[in-house]
Coordinates of C-alpha atoms in Angstrom, one line a residue:
M1 CA 0.0 0.0 0.0
T2 CA 1.0 3.5 -0.5
H3 CA 1.3 5.9 2.3
P4 CA 1.3 9.7 2.4
I5 CA 4.0 9.3 5.0
W6 CA 6.8 11.3 3.4
K7 CA 5.1 14.7 3.4
K8 CA 7.8 16.2 1.3
C9 CA 7.2 19.8 0.6
K10 CA 6.3 20.6 -3.0
C11 CA 8.5 22.8 -5.0
F12 CA 6.1 25.7 -4.6
L13 CA 6.0 28.7 -2.4
A14 CA 3.6 30.8 -0.4
S15 CA 3.7 34.3 -1.9
S16 CA 5.8 36.7 0.2
V17 CA 6.6 34.1 2.8
L18 CA 10.2 33.2 2.0
T19 CA 13.1 34.9 3.7
L20 CA 16.4 33.2 3.3
P21 CA 17.7 32.2 6.8
L22 CA 21.0 33.6 8.0
V23 CA 22.4 30.2 8.8
A24 CA 26.0 31.5 8.1
A25 CA 25.8 33.6 11.2
N26 CA 24.9 30.5 13.3
P27 CA 27.0 27.7 11.8
N28 CA 25.7 24.7 13.8
I29 CA 23.6 21.8 12.9
E30 CA 20.8 22.6 15.3
L31 CA 20.1 25.9 13.7
L32 CA 20.5 24.4 10.2
D33 CA 18.0 21.6 11.0
E34 CA 15.4 24.0 12.5
S35 CA 15.7 26.6 9.7
F36 CA 15.6 24.0 6.9
V37 CA 12.4 22.4 8.3
K38 CA 10.6 25.8 8.7
E39 CA 11.7 27.4 5.5
T40 CA 11.0 24.3 3.3
L41 CA 7.6 23.7 5.0
A42 CA 6.8 27.4 4.3
L43 CA 7.3 26.5 0.6
S44 CA 4.1 24.5 0.8
P45 CA 1.6 25.8 3.3
T46 CA -0.7 22.8 2.7
S47 CA 2.2 20.5 3.7
A48 CA 3.0 22.8 6.6
T49 CA -0.5 22.4 8.0
G50 CA -0.2 18.6 7.8
Q51 CA 3.1 18.7 9.7
G52 CA 1.7 21.1 12.4
Y53 CA 3.6 24.2 11.3
H54 CA 1.1 27.1 11.3
Q55 CA 3.0 30.4 11.6
H56 CA 6.0 31.5 9.6
N57 CA 7.6 34.9 9.9
G58 CA 4.3 36.2 11.3
I59 CA 2.2 34.8 8.4
N60 CA -0.6 32.3 9.0
L61 CA 0.2 29.4 6.6
D62 CA -3.1 27.8 7.3
E63 CA -4.9 30.4 5.2
L64 CA -2.6 29.9 2.1
L65 CA -2.4 27.5 -0.7
D66 CA 0.9 26.7 -2.4
D67 CA 2.3 29.2 -4.9
N68 CA 2.8 27.5 -8.2
S69 CA 3.9 30.6 -10.1
P70 CA 7.2 31.0 -11.9
A71 CA 8.3 33.4 -9.1
G72 CA 7.5 30.8 -6.5
R73 CA 9.5 28.1 -8.3
Q74 CA 12.5 30.5 -8.6
K75 CA 12.4 31.2 -4.9
A76 CA 12.2 27.5 -4.2
D77 CA 15.2 26.8 -6.4
A78 CA 17.1 29.5 -4.6
L79 CA 16.2 28.1 -1.2
Y80 CA 17.3 24.6 -2.0
R81 CA 20.6 25.8 -3.6
H82 CA 21.2 27.9 -0.5
Y83 CA 20.9 24.9 1.7
L84 CA 23.0 22.7 -0.5
N85 CA 25.7 25.3 -0.1
E86 CA 25.2 25.4 3.7
V87 CA 25.6 21.6 3.9
V88 CA 28.9 21.8 2.1
R89 CA 30.1 24.7 4.2
L90 CA 29.2 23.1 7.5
T91 CA 30.3 19.6 6.8
N92 CA 33.4 18.7 8.9
A93 CA 35.2 15.4 9.3
K94 CA 35.0 15.9 13.0
D95 CA 31.1 16.0 13.0
S96 CA 29.4 13.3 15.0
I97 CA 27.6 10.6 13.0
E98 CA 24.3 12.1 14.1
D99 CA 25.2 15.5 12.7
R100 CA 26.5 14.0 9.5
T101 CA 23.2 12.1 9.2
D102 CA 21.2 15.3 9.4
L103 CA 23.4 17.0 6.8
D104 CA 23.0 14.0 4.5
I105 CA 19.2 14.2 4.9
I106 CA 19.2 17.8 4.0
R107 CA 21.4 17.2 1.0
L108 CA 19.2 14.4 -0.3
Q109 CA 16.1 16.4 0.0
C110 CA 17.6 19.4 -1.7
E111 CA 18.9 17.4 -4.6
A112 CA 15.6 15.5 -5.0
Q113 CA 13.6 18.8 -5.1
L114 CA 16.0 20.4 -7.5
L115 CA 15.8 17.3 -9.8
D116 CA 12.1 17.6 -9.9
L117 CA 12.1 21.4 -10.3
E118 CA 14.7 21.5 -13.1
H119 CA 14.4 18.2 -14.9
V120 CA 11.4 16.1 -14.1
Q121 CA 9.2 19.2 -13.9
S122 CA 6.1 17.6 -12.3
Y123 CA 4.5 21.1 -12.3
R124 CA 4.4 21.0 -16.1
H125 CA 3.1 17.5 -16.6
N126 CA 1.2 16.1 -13.5
P127 CA -2.2 17.5 -12.9
T128 CA -2.7 15.3 -9.8
T129 CA -0.1 17.5 -8.1
Y130 CA -2.5 20.4 -8.1
V131 CA -5.7 18.4 -7.3
E132 CA -4.1 16.7 -4.3
M133 CA -2.5 20.0 -3.1
I134 CA -6.0 21.5 -2.9
G135 CA -7.5 18.4 -1.4
N136 CA -4.9 18.2 1.4
G137 CA -5.1 21.9 2.0
I138 CA -8.7 21.8 2.9
Y139 CA -8.9 18.3 4.3
Q140 CA -6.1 18.5 6.8
P141 CA -7.6 21.4 8.8
F142 CA -11.0 19.7 8.5
V143 CA -9.9 16.6 10.4
Q144 CA -6.9 17.7 12.5
N145 CA -8.0 19.4 15.7
Y146 CA -5.0 21.8 16.0
A147 CA -7.3 24.7 16.8
P148 CA -11.0 25.3 17.6
E149 CA -13.3 24.2 14.9
H150 CA -14.5 27.7 14.1
T151 CA -10.9 28.9 13.6
R152 CA -10.1 25.9 11.3
L153 CA -13.3 26.5 9.3
T154 CA -12.4 30.1 8.8
Q155 CA -8.9 29.0 7.6
I156 CA -10.5 26.5 5.3
T157 CA -12.7 29.3 3.9
A158 CA -9.6 31.4 3.3
R159 CA -8.1 28.5 1.3
V160 CA -11.3 27.9 -0.6
E161 CA -11.2 31.5 -1.7
K162 CA -7.8 30.9 -3.2
I163 CA -8.7 27.9 -5.3
P164 CA -9.7 29.8 -8.5
A165 CA -6.3 31.5 -8.6
A166 CA -4.5 28.2 -7.9
L167 CA -6.3 26.4 -10.7
E168 CA -5.6 29.2 -13.1
A169 CA -1.9 28.9 -12.3
A170 CA -2.2 25.1 -12.9
K171 CA -3.8 25.6 -16.3
H172 CA -0.9 28.0 -17.2
N173 CA 1.8 25.6 -16.0
L174 CA 0.4 22.3 -17.5
V175 CA 1.6 21.7 -21.1
D176 CA 1.0 18.0 -21.5
A177 CA 0.1 15.0 -19.4
P178 CA -0.2 11.2 -19.7
A179 CA -3.8 10.1 -20.2
I180 CA -3.8 8.1 -17.0
W181 CA -2.7 11.2 -15.0
V182 CA -5.5 13.2 -16.6
S183 CA -8.1 10.6 -15.8
V184 CA -7.0 10.2 -12.2
A185 CA -6.8 14.0 -11.7
A186 CA -10.4 14.3 -13.0
A187 CA -11.7 11.6 -10.6
E188 CA -9.8 13.1 -7.6
N189 CA -11.0 16.6 -8.6
Q190 CA -14.6 15.4 -8.1
G191 CA -13.6 14.3 -4.5
N192 CA -12.6 18.0 -3.9
I193 CA -15.9 19.2 -5.2
D194 CA -17.8 16.8 -2.9
L195 CA -15.6 17.8 0.1
I196 CA -16.3 21.5 -0.4
D197 CA -20.0 21.2 -1.4
K198 CA -21.0 18.6 1.1
D199 CA -18.8 17.7 4.0
I200 CA -17.3 21.1 4.8
R201 CA -20.5 23.1 3.9
A202 CA -22.4 21.0 6.4
K203 CA -20.1 22.2 9.2
I204 CA -20.0 25.9 8.4
P205 CA -21.5 28.0 11.3
P206 CA -24.1 30.7 10.6
D207 CA -21.7 33.6 11.1
L208 CA -19.3 32.2 8.4
K209 CA -22.0 31.0 6.0
A210 CA -22.2 34.0 3.7
R211 CA -18.4 34.2 3.2
Y212 CA -18.2 30.5 2.7
D213 CA -21.0 30.3 0.3
L214 CA -19.4 33.0 -1.9
A215 CA -16.0 31.3 -1.7
A216 CA -17.5 27.9 -2.4
A217 CA -19.4 29.0 -5.4
A218 CA -16.3 30.5 -7.0
A219 CA -14.2 27.4 -6.1
L220 CA -16.8 24.9 -7.4
S221 CA -17.0 26.8 -10.6
A222 CA -13.2 26.8 -10.9
L223 CA -13.0 23.1 -10.1
R224 CA -15.6 22.2 -12.7
S225 CA -13.8 24.4 -15.2
F226 CA -10.5 22.6 -14.4
E227 CA -12.2 19.3 -15.0
Q228 CA -13.3 20.5 -18.4
F229 CA -9.7 21.7 -19.0
L230 CA -8.4 18.3 -18.1
R231 CA -10.8 16.4 -20.3
N232 CA -11.1 18.8 -23.3
D233 CA -7.7 20.5 -23.4
L234 CA -4.9 18.8 -21.6
S235 CA -6.1 15.4 -22.8
K236 CA -5.3 16.5 -26.3
H237 CA -1.6 16.9 -25.4
P238 CA -0.6 13.4 -24.2
S239 CA 2.8 12.6 -23.0
D240 CA 4.6 9.5 -21.7
W241 CA 4.3 8.7 -18.0
R242 CA 7.6 6.7 -18.1
L243 CA 10.5 8.6 -16.5
G244 CA 13.2 7.0 -18.7
A245 CA 16.4 5.3 -17.6
Q246 CA 18.5 8.4 -17.0
R247 CA 16.1 10.4 -14.9
Y248 CA 14.8 7.2 -13.2
S249 CA 18.4 6.3 -12.1
E250 CA 18.9 9.8 -10.7
K251 CA 15.7 9.8 -8.8
F252 CA 16.2 6.2 -7.6
K253 CA 19.6 7.2 -6.1
L254 CA 18.1 10.1 -4.1
T255 CA 14.9 8.3 -3.1
L256 CA 16.4 5.1 -1.8
A257 CA 19.7 6.5 -0.5
T258 CA 21.2 3.0 -0.2
G259 CA 23.8 3.1 -2.9
D260 CA 21.9 0.6 -5.0
T261 CA 21.4 0.9 -8.8
P262 CA 18.1 -0.1 -10.5
D263 CA 19.9 -2.9 -12.3
R264 CA 21.2 -4.4 -9.1
V265 CA 17.9 -4.1 -7.3
L266 CA 16.1 -5.6 -10.2
H267 CA 18.4 -8.6 -10.3
D268 CA 18.0 -9.2 -6.6
A269 CA 14.2 -8.9 -6.8
E270 CA 13.9 -11.3 -9.7
T271 CA 16.1 -13.8 -7.8
Q272 CA 14.0 -13.5 -4.7
L273 CA 10.8 -13.9 -6.7
E274 CA 11.8 -17.4 -7.7
R275 CA 12.9 -18.3 -4.2
V276 CA 9.6 -17.2 -2.7
R277 CA 7.6 -19.0 -5.4
E278 CA 9.5 -22.2 -4.7
D279 CA 8.8 -21.9 -1.0
M280 CA 5.1 -21.2 -1.6
G281 CA 5.0 -24.3 -3.8
R282 CA 6.1 -26.4 -0.9
Q283 CA 3.6 -24.8 1.4
A284 CA 0.8 -25.2 -1.1
Q285 CA 1.7 -28.9 -1.4
K286 CA 1.2 -29.4 2.3
L287 CA -2.1 -27.5 2.4
Y288 CA -3.5 -29.0 -0.8
P289 CA -5.1 -32.1 0.9
R290 CA -7.1 -29.9 3.2
Y291 CA -9.1 -28.4 0.3
F292 CA -8.8 -31.1 -2.4
S293 CA -8.9 -34.4 -0.5
N294 CA -10.0 -36.5 -3.4
Q295 CA -8.0 -34.9 -6.2
P296 CA -4.3 -35.4 -6.9
P297 CA -2.2 -32.2 -6.9
S298 CA -1.0 -30.7 -10.1
A299 CA 2.6 -31.4 -11.1
D300 CA 2.8 -27.7 -12.2
S301 CA 3.8 -25.6 -9.2
N302 CA 2.1 -22.5 -10.5
T303 CA -1.2 -24.2 -10.9
L304 CA -0.9 -25.9 -7.5
I305 CA -0.3 -22.6 -5.8
A306 CA -3.1 -20.8 -7.7
R307 CA -5.7 -23.5 -6.8
V308 CA -4.9 -23.4 -3.1
M309 CA -4.7 -19.6 -3.1
D310 CA -8.2 -19.6 -4.7
K311 CA -9.6 -21.6 -1.7
V312 CA -7.9 -19.3 0.7
A313 CA -9.2 -16.2 -1.1
Q314 CA -12.8 -17.4 -0.8
Q315 CA -12.6 -17.0 3.0
H316 CA -13.2 -13.3 3.3
T317 CA -15.4 -10.7 5.0
T318 CA -18.2 -8.6 3.5
P319 CA -18.2 -5.0 2.4
D320 CA -20.4 -3.9 5.4
R321 CA -18.0 -5.7 7.9
Y322 CA -14.8 -4.7 6.3
F323 CA -14.1 -1.7 8.6
D324 CA -15.1 -3.5 11.7
D325 CA -12.9 -6.5 10.9
A326 CA -9.9 -4.2 10.3
K327 CA -10.5 -2.7 13.8
R328 CA -10.7 -6.2 15.2
D329 CA -7.5 -7.1 13.6
L330 CA -5.9 -4.0 14.9
A331 CA -6.8 -4.9 18.5
A332 CA -5.5 -8.5 18.0
A333 CA -2.2 -7.2 16.6
T334 CA -1.8 -4.8 19.5
Q335 CA -2.2 -7.6 22.0
F336 CA 0.3 -9.8 20.1
V337 CA 3.0 -7.1 20.3
K338 CA 2.4 -6.9 24.1
A339 CA 2.3 -10.7 24.6
R340 CA 5.5 -11.3 22.6
N341 CA 7.3 -8.2 24.0
L342 CA 8.4 -7.3 20.5
L343 CA 8.9 -3.6 21.5
T344 CA 7.5 -1.0 23.8
L345 CA 4.3 0.4 22.4
P346 CA 3.7 4.2 22.3
S347 CA 1.8 5.4 25.4
A348 CA -0.7 7.4 23.3
D349 CA -3.8 5.8 21.8
N350 CA -4.4 8.2 19.0
L351 CA -4.9 6.1 15.9
Q352 CA -8.2 6.4 14.0
V353 CA -9.5 4.0 11.3
I354 CA -11.3 6.1 8.7
P355 CA -12.2 5.9 5.0
T356 CA -9.6 7.1 2.5
P357 CA -10.4 10.7 1.5
E358 CA -12.0 10.8 -1.9
F359 CA -9.4 13.1 -3.4
M360 CA -6.6 10.6 -2.6
R361 CA -8.3 7.4 -3.8
G362 CA -6.6 7.6 -7.3
I363 CA -3.3 6.4 -5.8
Y364 CA -4.5 5.0 -2.5
G365 CA -6.9 2.4 -4.1
V366 CA -6.8 0.0 -1.1
G367 CA -5.7 2.1 1.9
G368 CA -2.8 3.8 3.5
F369 CA -1.5 5.6 6.6
S370 CA -1.4 9.3 7.4
P371 CA 0.8 10.0 10.4
A372 CA 0.3 12.5 13.1
P373 CA 1.8 15.9 12.3
A374 CA 5.5 15.9 13.1
L375 CA 5.2 19.1 15.1
E376 CA 1.9 18.2 16.8
P377 CA 2.0 14.4 17.3
Q378 CA -0.7 14.6 19.9
L379 CA -3.2 15.2 17.2
G380 CA -3.2 11.6 16.1
A381 CA -2.8 9.5 13.0
F382 CA -5.2 7.9 10.5
F383 CA -5.3 4.4 9.1
W384 CA -7.1 4.8 5.8
I385 CA -9.2 2.1 4.3
T386 CA -10.6 2.7 0.8
P387 CA -14.3 1.8 1.0
F388 CA -16.4 -0.1 -1.5
T389 CA -18.5 2.3 -3.5
S390 CA -21.8 2.0 -5.3
D391 CA -20.2 2.3 -8.7
M392 CA -18.1 -0.8 -8.2
T393 CA -19.3 -3.9 -10.0
A394 CA -20.0 -7.1 -8.1
G395 CA -16.9 -8.6 -9.7
R396 CA -14.6 -5.7 -8.5
V397 CA -16.0 -5.9 -5.0
E398 CA -15.4 -9.7 -4.9
S399 CA -11.9 -9.3 -6.3
R400 CA -10.9 -6.9 -3.6
L401 CA -12.4 -9.0 -0.9
R402 CA -10.5 -12.0 -2.2
E403 CA -7.3 -10.1 -2.2
Y404 CA -7.9 -8.8 1.4
N405 CA -9.4 -12.0 2.7
H406 CA -9.4 -13.1 6.3
W407 CA -5.5 -13.3 6.3
G408 CA -4.8 -10.5 3.8
L409 CA -6.7 -8.0 5.8
K410 CA -4.7 -8.9 8.9
L411 CA -1.4 -8.3 7.0
L412 CA -2.7 -5.0 5.7
T413 CA -3.5 -3.9 9.3
I414 CA -0.1 -5.0 10.6
H415 CA 1.7 -3.2 7.8
E416 CA -0.2 0.1 8.0
A417 CA -0.9 0.4 11.6
M418 CA 0.2 -2.1 14.3
P419 CA 3.1 -2.3 14.6
G420 CA 3.9 -1.0 11.2
H421 CA 3.7 2.6 10.1
Y422 CA 1.8 3.9 13.1
V423 CA 4.3 2.6 15.7
Q424 CA 7.3 3.7 13.6
F425 CA 6.0 7.2 13.2
E426 CA 5.0 7.4 16.9
Y427 CA 8.6 6.6 17.8
A428 CA 9.8 9.1 15.2
S429 CA 7.8 11.8 17.0
Q430 CA 9.8 11.2 20.1
V431 CA 13.3 11.4 18.7
K432 CA 15.5 13.6 20.7
P433 CA 16.5 16.4 20.5
K434 CA 13.2 17.6 19.1
W435 CA 14.7 19.7 16.3
R436 CA 16.5 16.6 15.0
G437 CA 13.3 14.4 15.3
V438 CA 11.3 16.9 13.3
L439 CA 13.8 17.0 10.5
R440 CA 13.9 13.2 10.2
A441 CA 10.1 12.9 10.4
V442 CA 9.4 15.5 7.8
N443 CA 12.0 14.1 5.5
S444 CA 11.6 10.4 6.2
N445 CA 13.6 7.9 4.2
G446 CA 11.3 5.6 2.1
P447 CA 13.1 2.3 2.5
Y448 CA 13.3 2.8 6.2
V449 CA 9.6 3.5 6.5
E450 CA 8.2 0.9 4.1
G451 CA 10.9 -1.6 5.0
W452 CA 10.0 -1.5 8.6
A453 CA 6.4 -2.3 7.8
V454 CA 7.3 -5.3 5.7
Y455 CA 10.0 -6.5 8.1
V456 CA 7.7 -6.4 11.1
T457 CA 4.9 -8.1 9.2
Q458 CA 7.3 -11.0 8.5
L459 CA 8.3 -10.9 12.2
F460 CA 4.6 -11.4 13.1
V461 CA 4.1 -14.3 10.8
D462 CA 7.3 -16.0 11.8
G463 CA 6.4 -15.4 15.4
G464 CA 3.1 -17.2 15.2
F465 CA 0.5 -14.5 14.7
D466 CA -2.6 -16.4 13.4
D467 CA -0.3 -19.4 13.1
T468 CA -2.1 -21.3 10.3
P469 CA -0.9 -22.7 6.9
E470 CA -3.2 -20.1 5.2
M471 CA -1.5 -17.2 6.9
H472 CA 2.0 -18.5 6.0
L473 CA 0.9 -19.0 2.4
T474 CA -0.8 -15.5 2.3
W475 CA 2.4 -14.0 3.7
G476 CA 4.3 -15.6 0.8
K477 CA 1.9 -14.0 -1.6
H478 CA 2.3 -10.6 0.2
L479 CA 6.1 -10.9 -0.1
L480 CA 5.7 -11.7 -3.8
R481 CA 3.7 -8.5 -4.2
V482 CA 6.5 -6.6 -2.4
I483 CA 9.0 -8.0 -4.8
A484 CA 6.8 -7.5 -7.9
N485 CA 6.4 -3.8 -6.9
T486 CA 10.1 -3.4 -7.6
I487 CA 10.1 -5.3 -10.8
L488 CA 7.1 -3.4 -12.1
D489 CA 8.5 0.0 -11.3
I490 CA 11.9 -0.5 -12.8
R491 CA 10.8 -2.4 -15.9
L492 CA 7.8 -0.1 -16.5
Q493 CA 9.7 3.1 -16.1
T494 CA 12.9 2.2 -17.9
M495 CA 12.6 -1.0 -19.9
G496 CA 9.3 -0.7 -21.9
M497 CA 7.3 -3.3 -20.0
T498 CA 3.8 -3.4 -21.4
D499 CA 0.5 -3.4 -19.5
Q500 CA -0.1 -7.0 -20.4
Q501 CA 3.4 -8.0 -19.2
A502 CA 2.8 -6.2 -15.9
L503 CA -0.6 -7.8 -15.4
D504 CA 0.8 -11.2 -16.2
L505 CA 3.5 -10.7 -13.6
M506 CA 1.0 -9.7 -10.9
I507 CA -1.9 -12.1 -11.7
N508 CA -0.2 -15.2 -13.0
Q509 CA 3.3 -15.1 -11.4
T510 CA 2.5 -13.5 -8.0
F511 CA -1.2 -14.6 -7.6
Q512 CA -2.8 -11.1 -7.2
E513 CA -6.4 -10.6 -7.8
K514 CA -7.4 -8.6 -11.0
E515 CA -8.7 -5.6 -9.0
E516 CA -5.4 -5.4 -7.0
A517 CA -3.3 -5.8 -10.2
E518 CA -5.2 -3.1 -12.1
K519 CA -5.0 -0.7 -9.2
K520 CA -1.3 -1.4 -8.8
L521 CA -0.7 -0.9 -12.5
Q522 CA -2.4 2.5 -12.3
R523 CA -0.3 3.4 -9.3
A524 CA 2.9 2.4 -11.0
K525 CA 2.0 4.9 -13.8
L526 CA 1.3 7.6 -11.3
S527 CA 4.5 7.4 -9.4
S528 CA 8.1 6.4 -9.8
C529 CA 10.8 5.1 -7.4
Q530 CA 8.4 4.6 -4.5
L531 CA 7.3 1.0 -5.2
P532 CA 10.9 -0.4 -4.8
T533 CA 11.1 1.1 -1.3
Y534 CA 9.2 -1.9 0.1
F535 CA 11.7 -4.6 -1.2
V536 CA 14.8 -2.5 -0.7
G537 CA 13.7 -1.6 2.8
W538 CA 12.7 -5.1 3.8
R539 CA 16.1 -6.4 2.6
G540 CA 17.8 -3.4 4.3
W541 CA 16.1 -3.9 7.7
N542 CA 17.1 -7.6 7.7
Q543 CA 20.7 -6.6 6.9
V544 CA 20.7 -4.0 9.7
R545 CA 19.4 -6.5 12.2
A546 CA 21.8 -9.2 11.2
A547 CA 24.8 -6.9 11.5
Y548 CA 23.7 -5.7 15.0
E549 CA 22.9 -9.2 16.1
K550 CA 26.4 -10.4 15.0
K551 CA 28.0 -7.6 16.9
L552 CA 26.2 -8.2 20.2
G553 CA 26.2 -12.0 19.9
S554 CA 24.6 -13.6 23.0
K555 CA 23.7 -10.1 24.3
F556 CA 21.4 -9.4 21.4
R557 CA 17.8 -8.7 22.5
L558 CA 15.1 -8.2 19.9
P559 CA 13.1 -5.5 21.8
E560 CA 16.2 -3.5 22.5
F561 CA 17.2 -3.7 18.8
H562 CA 13.8 -2.4 17.7
Q563 CA 13.9 0.4 20.3
R564 CA 17.4 1.6 19.2
A565 CA 16.6 1.4 15.5
L566 CA 13.2 3.2 15.9
D567 CA 14.7 5.8 18.2
E568 CA 16.9 7.1 15.4
G569 CA 14.0 8.2 13.2
A570 CA 13.6 7.3 9.5
I571 CA 17.1 7.7 8.3
P572 CA 18.8 5.9 5.3
L573 CA 19.3 2.3 6.2
P574 CA 23.1 2.2 5.5
I575 CA 23.5 5.0 8.0
L576 CA 21.3 3.3 10.5
K577 CA 23.5 0.2 10.2
T578 CA 26.6 2.3 11.0
V579 CA 24.9 4.2 13.9
L580 CA 23.8 0.9 15.6
E581 CA 27.2 -0.8 15.1
R582 CA 28.9 2.1 16.8
S583 CA 26.3 2.3 19.6
G584 CA 26.1 -1.4 20.3
D585 CA 28.5 -1.8 23.2
V586 CA 29.4 -5.4 24.0
D587 CA 30.5 -5.1 27.6

């Protein structure tokens, strides 16, 4: 699943907000970390709200949308170049490893943003960028209780007033777009219309009604006009969603920060694919008599696995019980962590299970996780589950239920919530000192984040959570999906993989249901370099643990390893390995 967990600031700027910080007058890492977080969050007021940063240089960010103008991009370019220079200037061989880690995080973020601004240029080709910016901008203050409701609704109204101008800027910027990006943007745009016209409108108090109604009328007209622009204008200027080998390699290096190349990762993934398939064949052979007592098993391993998986998939919940079952699984997973003492759980109980917002369902087709704001972790986090809708055919509904069957839904809950992303981000919110923790939470490393969720899911299954053959076989399928994510992303983006080849990999080789496969193919076309973070991160977490266990020998304790690793925040995994090796005293 995809997660809006790396709330990277966009390469846009709130008008008249930016003032370059005088870091040179205070050359130390603490001031650099703090100013980098604040100044880059101010580039995207909508991201700033989501991270709990509300005031910048006396300006209320919660009333602004992101500035997508040429002037805004020029200021963003200047800011990131400024911080790159500061990283070079402040880097010293005598720095502690923690300080060098922070400098590297800032460098990676600056280089990634500059790559997008100057070469990938999402602002010229990706209409979903604008739709999701608007959606997040009005949704975050709607659900996060950082201020009294009346205050937040007033701020939402101020942002709604700015939607027409934001969409005019989007029309000016967008020159072409892949058909799939146009289609998804139009669908998500309707989610924004519904959010403004229904959900938020229903909460507006009488004293704000006249202002909101005026703002909403203009915004709704602009949103509908934007949809017409997408369908009747931008759609006539199609472009390729593939990033291409050179740009992909550049982005891959900065996103993963592991030193891996796409070719190396692809080779490792395809090797692991065969290993996991062989293991699943052995598991299916053992489970086969339970479901086919009077039929001899097929000699073909693929057919054997598919037949058994079909029986497993038939054991699922119903659409009306889907949410309640996920909450039940969340409670069971929480109890398992405590019973097995896998790690100390956060003291707060601030996780909500809610439907995925409509404006985000294009890429979050199944579900996801939205962490608590880095600067206001007390506000809580959300485990998103994408609901079944009235426009879904019976076949699509059944396909998703089969994919997230009795065991698949448990794995989803472990990964997204307990003890996956929710626990990891709760630890991240407690990293000390605070300024360091915020830097690492806002600029989380993808393989660390996604890798933890996959690693800990395997830990659950290996440790006996729902210790059944069906769970072990379903975990094998889940791991195949993690591996296939990597193969899909690299081959689709750089090697001309066709839709049919992608669907064949997912449906026939990794046993995914059609609904899951089609949603994943769409997601693979909407993003790049994120899908490999699961496999690379899972592999990386196992390598970090193995190295730490080897160092400590008989003194290794699993809960202590988890605590130390999570206490660092979401840093690149090779750096985490070094940090733990140096901190793991063997007395």
